[in-house]
Tab-separated table of C-alpha atoms in Angstrom:
chain	number	residue	atom	x	y	z
A	1	MET	CA	106.820	112.901	123.422
A	2	VAL	CA	103.015	112.722	123.189
A	3	THR	CA	101.558	116.007	121.895
A	4	GLU	CA	97.951	116.956	121.290
A	5	GLN	CA	98.560	116.880	117.529
A	6	SER	CA	100.081	113.395	117.653
A	7	VAL	CA	97.062	111.830	119.387
A	8	ILE	CA	94.385	110.484	117.040
A	9	LEU	CA	92.192	108.726	119.626
A	10	GLU	CA	91.734	109.611	123.285
A	11	THR	CA	89.435	108.420	126.043
A	12	ARG	CA	88.941	110.257	129.313
A	13	GLN	CA	87.609	108.357	132.310
A	14	LEU	CA	85.800	105.950	129.960
A	15	THR	CA	83.501	103.744	132.042
A	16	LYS	CA	80.946	101.009	131.406
A	17	THR	CA	78.841	99.323	134.068
A	18	PHE	CA	76.402	96.436	133.721
A	19	LEU	CA	73.904	96.175	136.592
A	20	GLY	CA	76.486	97.454	139.028
A	21	PHE	CA	79.415	95.480	137.588
A	22	VAL	CA	82.182	97.776	136.343
A	23	ALA	CA	83.479	96.275	133.088
A	24	VAL	CA	85.524	99.334	132.041
A	25	ASP	CA	86.697	101.519	134.891
A	26	SER	CA	87.740	105.132	134.219
A	27	VAL	CA	90.074	104.277	131.334
A	28	ASP	CA	92.333	107.049	130.029
A	29	LEU	CA	93.817	106.020	126.691
A	30	LYS	CA	95.832	107.916	124.098
A	31	VAL	CA	96.623	106.385	120.716
A	32	GLN	CA	99.286	108.178	118.677
A	33	ARG	CA	99.143	108.586	114.918
A	34	GLY	CA	101.213	106.064	113.032
A	35	HIS	CA	101.540	103.729	116.009
A	36	ILE	CA	100.519	100.124	116.480
A	37	HIS	CA	98.983	100.279	119.955
A	38	ALA	CA	98.117	97.001	121.697
A	39	LEU	CA	95.422	96.614	124.332
A	40	ILE	CA	96.204	93.547	126.417
A	41	GLY	CA	95.164	91.916	129.669
A	42	PRO	CA	93.914	88.651	131.125
A	43	ASN	CA	90.449	87.298	130.375
A	44	GLY	CA	87.748	89.550	131.757
A	45	ALA	CA	90.010	92.598	131.738
A	46	GLY	CA	87.537	94.648	129.680
A	47	LYS	CA	89.424	94.763	126.362
A	48	THR	CA	86.563	93.833	124.039
A	49	THR	CA	84.097	95.937	126.040
A	50	CYS	CA	86.468	98.865	125.524
A	51	PHE	CA	86.507	98.176	121.780
A	52	ASN	CA	82.702	98.056	121.770
A	53	LEU	CA	82.606	101.450	123.468
A	54	LEU	CA	85.012	102.958	120.942
A	55	THR	CA	82.912	101.759	118.004
A	56	LYS	CA	79.659	102.607	119.828
A	57	PHE	CA	78.283	99.086	119.854
A	58	LEU	CA	77.963	99.916	123.535
A	59	THR	CA	77.132	103.285	125.099
A	60	PRO	CA	79.502	104.518	127.797
A	61	SER	CA	78.107	104.868	131.300
A	62	ALA	CA	80.499	107.770	131.853
A	63	GLY	CA	83.515	109.404	130.285
A	64	GLN	CA	84.396	110.852	126.893
A	65	ILE	CA	85.864	109.685	123.589
A	66	PHE	CA	87.759	112.028	121.256
A	67	PHE	CA	88.896	111.376	117.685
A	68	ASP	CA	91.093	113.838	115.816
A	69	GLY	CA	90.443	116.356	118.582
A	70	GLN	CA	86.656	116.148	118.282
A	71	GLU	CA	84.394	114.535	120.851
A	72	ILE	CA	82.587	111.513	119.396
A	73	THR	CA	81.058	110.115	122.590
A	74	GLY	CA	77.529	110.603	121.280
A	75	ASP	CA	78.153	109.345	117.729
A	76	LYS	CA	76.316	106.323	116.357
A	77	PRO	CA	78.241	103.318	114.909
A	78	ALA	CA	77.694	104.449	111.303
A	79	GLU	CA	79.017	107.919	112.143
A	80	ILE	CA	82.075	106.379	113.783
A	81	ALA	CA	82.774	104.376	110.619
A	82	ARG	CA	82.358	107.450	108.419
A	83	ARG	CA	84.986	109.221	110.507
A	84	GLY	CA	87.434	106.472	109.495
A	85	ILE	CA	87.389	104.248	112.581
A	86	ILE	CA	87.065	100.787	111.042
A	87	ARG	CA	86.922	97.594	113.082
A	88	SER	CA	87.926	94.070	112.130
A	89	PHE	CA	86.226	91.454	114.284
A	90	GLN	CA	87.506	88.296	115.987
A	91	ILE	CA	85.490	86.131	113.580
A	92	SER	CA	86.285	86.551	109.913
A	93	ALA	CA	83.672	88.855	108.369
A	94	VAL	CA	83.828	88.105	104.650
A	95	PHE	CA	81.368	86.670	102.111
A	96	PRO	CA	82.432	82.992	101.848
A	97	GLN	CA	80.736	82.200	98.532
A	98	LEU	CA	82.127	85.191	96.672
A	99	SER	CA	85.564	85.413	95.145
A	100	VAL	CA	88.414	87.022	97.032
A	101	ARG	CA	88.418	89.917	94.555
A	102	ASP	CA	84.653	90.439	94.883
A	103	ASN	CA	84.937	90.731	98.657
A	104	VAL	CA	87.391	93.582	98.240
A	105	ARG	CA	85.334	95.219	95.484
A	106	ILE	CA	82.259	95.259	97.736
A	107	ALA	CA	84.299	96.835	100.522
A	108	LEU	CA	85.597	99.451	98.078
A	109	GLN	CA	82.053	100.276	96.991
A	110	ARG	CA	80.961	100.637	100.596
A	111	GLY	CA	83.877	102.993	101.054
A	112	THR	CA	82.460	105.308	98.371
A	113	GLY	CA	79.227	105.622	100.345
A	114	SER	CA	77.118	103.726	97.811
A	115	SER	CA	75.437	100.464	98.723
A	116	PHE	CA	76.042	97.156	97.000
A	117	HIS	CA	73.102	95.754	95.046
A	118	PHE	CA	73.311	92.016	94.481
A	119	TRP	CA	71.018	92.180	91.470
A	120	ARG	CA	73.371	94.499	89.580
A	121	SER	CA	75.636	93.139	86.889
A	122	GLU	CA	79.023	92.029	88.149
A	123	SER	CA	80.598	94.212	85.474
A	124	ALA	CA	79.252	97.276	87.306
A	125	LEU	CA	82.115	96.818	89.776
A	126	ASP	CA	84.832	96.324	87.163
A	127	HIS	CA	86.099	99.891	87.585
A	128	LEU	CA	87.150	98.865	91.106
A	129	ASN	CA	89.371	96.022	89.903
A	130	PRO	CA	92.684	97.933	89.788
A	131	ARG	CA	92.372	99.165	93.374
A	132	ALA	CA	91.109	95.757	94.532
A	133	MET	CA	94.171	94.084	93.065
A	134	GLU	CA	96.464	96.668	94.689
A	135	LEU	CA	94.961	95.840	98.083
A	136	LEU	CA	95.163	92.094	97.495
A	137	ASP	CA	98.799	92.486	96.498
A	138	GLU	CA	99.444	94.480	99.683
A	139	VAL	CA	98.180	91.606	101.852
A	140	GLY	CA	99.766	88.855	99.734
A	141	LEU	CA	96.556	87.555	98.163
A	142	ALA	CA	96.844	88.702	94.539
A	143	GLU	CA	97.329	85.140	93.312
A	144	PHE	CA	94.090	84.113	95.064
A	145	ALA	CA	91.938	86.857	93.499
A	146	ASP	CA	89.649	84.428	91.626
A	147	GLU	CA	89.475	81.847	94.420
A	148	THR	CA	86.147	81.340	96.183
A	149	THR	CA	86.702	82.742	99.652
A	150	VAL	CA	85.372	79.684	101.484
A	151	ASN	CA	88.315	77.703	100.100
A	152	LEU	CA	90.963	79.939	101.674
A	153	PRO	CA	92.869	78.699	104.743
A	154	TYR	CA	91.890	80.495	107.947
A	155	GLY	CA	94.969	82.705	108.088
A	156	ARG	CA	94.447	83.921	104.523
A	157	LYS	CA	90.797	84.682	105.294
A	158	ARG	CA	92.029	86.997	108.039
A	159	ALA	CA	94.410	88.573	105.526
A	160	LEU	CA	91.413	89.125	103.237
A	161	GLU	CA	89.540	90.735	106.106
A	162	ILE	CA	92.448	93.127	106.593
A	163	ALA	CA	92.292	93.939	102.864
A	164	THR	CA	88.571	94.710	103.100
A	165	THR	CA	89.275	96.876	106.153
A	166	LEU	CA	91.964	98.761	104.216
A	167	ALA	CA	89.472	99.238	101.378
A	168	MET	CA	87.453	101.480	103.690
A	169	GLU	CA	90.511	103.780	103.913
A	170	PRO	CA	90.596	103.816	107.709
A	171	SER	CA	92.224	106.580	109.683
A	172	LEU	CA	92.287	104.125	112.580
A	173	MET	CA	92.102	100.343	112.262
A	174	LEU	CA	90.752	98.412	115.245
A	175	LEU	CA	91.861	94.776	115.099
A	176	ASP	CA	90.090	92.469	117.553
A	177	GLU	CA	92.334	89.457	118.281
A	178	PRO	CA	93.595	89.113	114.694
A	179	THR	CA	95.597	85.912	115.368
A	180	GLN	CA	93.018	84.083	117.475
A	181	GLY	CA	92.684	80.395	116.627
A	182	MET	CA	95.672	80.294	114.284
A	183	GLY	CA	98.553	77.867	114.065
A	184	HIS	CA	102.111	79.152	114.358
A	185	GLU	CA	102.622	79.556	110.614
A	186	ASP	CA	99.474	81.643	110.184
A	187	VAL	CA	100.271	83.674	113.308
A	188	ASP	CA	103.679	84.570	111.897
A	189	ARG	CA	102.204	85.451	108.500
A	190	VAL	CA	99.446	87.672	109.923
A	191	THR	CA	101.854	89.299	112.387
A	192	GLN	CA	104.137	90.332	109.540
A	193	LEU	CA	101.108	91.488	107.563
A	194	ILE	CA	99.926	93.740	110.402
A	195	LYS	CA	103.430	95.170	110.732
A	196	GLN	CA	103.538	95.774	106.980
A	197	VAL	CA	100.128	97.442	106.645
A	198	GLY	CA	100.753	99.374	109.851
A	199	ALA	CA	103.554	101.354	108.207
A	200	GLY	CA	102.167	104.873	107.942
A	201	ARG	CA	98.819	103.823	109.438
A	202	THR	CA	97.395	103.777	112.967
A	203	ILE	CA	96.281	100.487	114.492
A	204	LEU	CA	94.711	99.731	117.867
A	205	MET	CA	94.597	95.998	118.481
A	206	VAL	CA	93.376	93.596	121.140
A	207	GLU	CA	95.737	90.626	121.140
A	208	HIS	CA	96.355	87.711	123.505
A	209	ASN	CA	99.534	86.415	121.917
A	210	MET	CA	102.373	88.167	123.730
A	211	LYS	CA	104.906	87.160	121.093
A	212	VAL	CA	102.842	89.048	118.525
A	213	VAL	CA	102.526	92.075	120.802
A	214	SER	CA	106.231	92.158	121.624
A	215	SER	CA	107.234	92.061	117.961
A	216	ILE	CA	104.982	94.765	116.483
A	217	ALA	CA	103.458	97.034	119.141
A	218	ASP	CA	104.909	100.526	119.569
A	219	ARG	CA	102.944	101.034	122.769
A	220	ILE	CA	100.958	98.750	125.047
A	221	THR	CA	98.124	99.447	127.462
A	222	VAL	CA	97.451	96.706	130.012
A	223	LEU	CA	93.943	96.365	131.416
A	224	ALA	CA	93.015	94.402	134.525
A	225	ARG	CA	89.535	94.297	136.035
A	226	GLY	CA	88.500	97.021	133.624
A	227	ALA	CA	91.153	99.553	134.661
A	228	VAL	CA	94.510	100.573	133.217
A	229	LEU	CA	97.189	98.635	135.069
A	230	ALA	CA	100.245	99.789	133.143
A	231	GLU	CA	101.281	101.450	129.906
A	232	GLY	CA	104.467	101.778	127.913
A	233	ASP	CA	106.604	99.841	125.467
A	234	TYR	CA	106.936	96.068	125.759
A	235	ASP	CA	110.088	96.167	127.846
A	236	THR	CA	108.404	98.479	130.357
A	237	VAL	CA	105.179	96.523	130.783
A	238	SER	CA	106.823	93.085	130.702
A	239	HIS	CA	108.962	93.999	133.700
A	240	ASN	CA	106.088	95.544	135.649
A	241	PRO	CA	105.390	93.371	138.747
A	242	ASP	CA	101.681	94.220	138.694
A	243	VAL	CA	101.408	93.108	135.068
A	244	MET	CA	103.248	89.861	135.779
A	245	GLU	CA	100.932	89.200	138.700
A	246	ALA	CA	97.856	89.921	136.567
A	247	TYR	CA	99.014	87.255	134.138
A	248	MET	CA	99.312	84.812	137.060
A	249	GLY	CA	103.085	84.618	136.674
A	250	THR	CA	106.054	85.831	138.627
A	251	THR	CA	108.709	85.921	135.918
A	252	GLN	CA	109.157	87.753	132.653
A	253	GLY	CA	109.332	84.425	130.841
A	254	GLU	CA	105.934	83.419	132.109
A	255	LEU	CA	104.492	86.703	130.900
A	256	GLU	CA	106.056	86.252	127.489
A	257	GLY	CA	104.484	82.828	127.224
A	258	ALA	CA	101.078	83.855	128.522
A	259	GLN	CA	98.027	83.208	126.411
A	260	ALA	CA	95.538	84.998	128.634
């Protein structure tokens, strides 16, 4: 049962128009604490635009956004981040020429509210090493701590990005297509990682890979043409005729195999 106390993020009639084109159309969304909530839909459904509205990279044309019971519709991106809404982007956002450990240490310093100064001695961040190693161990990268980030395989770079996101101590993690562009082995690894780090945390994710969604999402919201088409667990949405039609298929198997 969804109660007011169990909802960490809510949108009411969230709408975004561009020169008359409705990209997000009156979306009502409720994300429960401790859930992995997937936002799915075919290309052009409005998923990333919705993410941009939640993190205030775009300003809503209409509607409201609430976080922890407080309206945040008018907040700026930095204020959103300070509230604990932390977003991981489609493209890996790490410093390629720094070590894996240093990437996490910088994220930890940002999490304290102090800025990172590149001219400071590296030893100034040494007090962050224990926590950095804990985070790297959590995402399976402890053995790569001294590796230059550019040398990591793509899937492990995404794991590092999740570690730097965790370093910001998010109340809500927004993952934007975390398995995009990965081979099967990396997809499986990152899927298990998201499931692991999601224990006791709240995650809202945009994801195209239906196998990933079916294996880890507690709840799924399906968007089509900017509006909510269906919502529920995977079994519910995968059997919904409107959802199957939106994915240009007429059978559950086609939906399960869709890479929209």
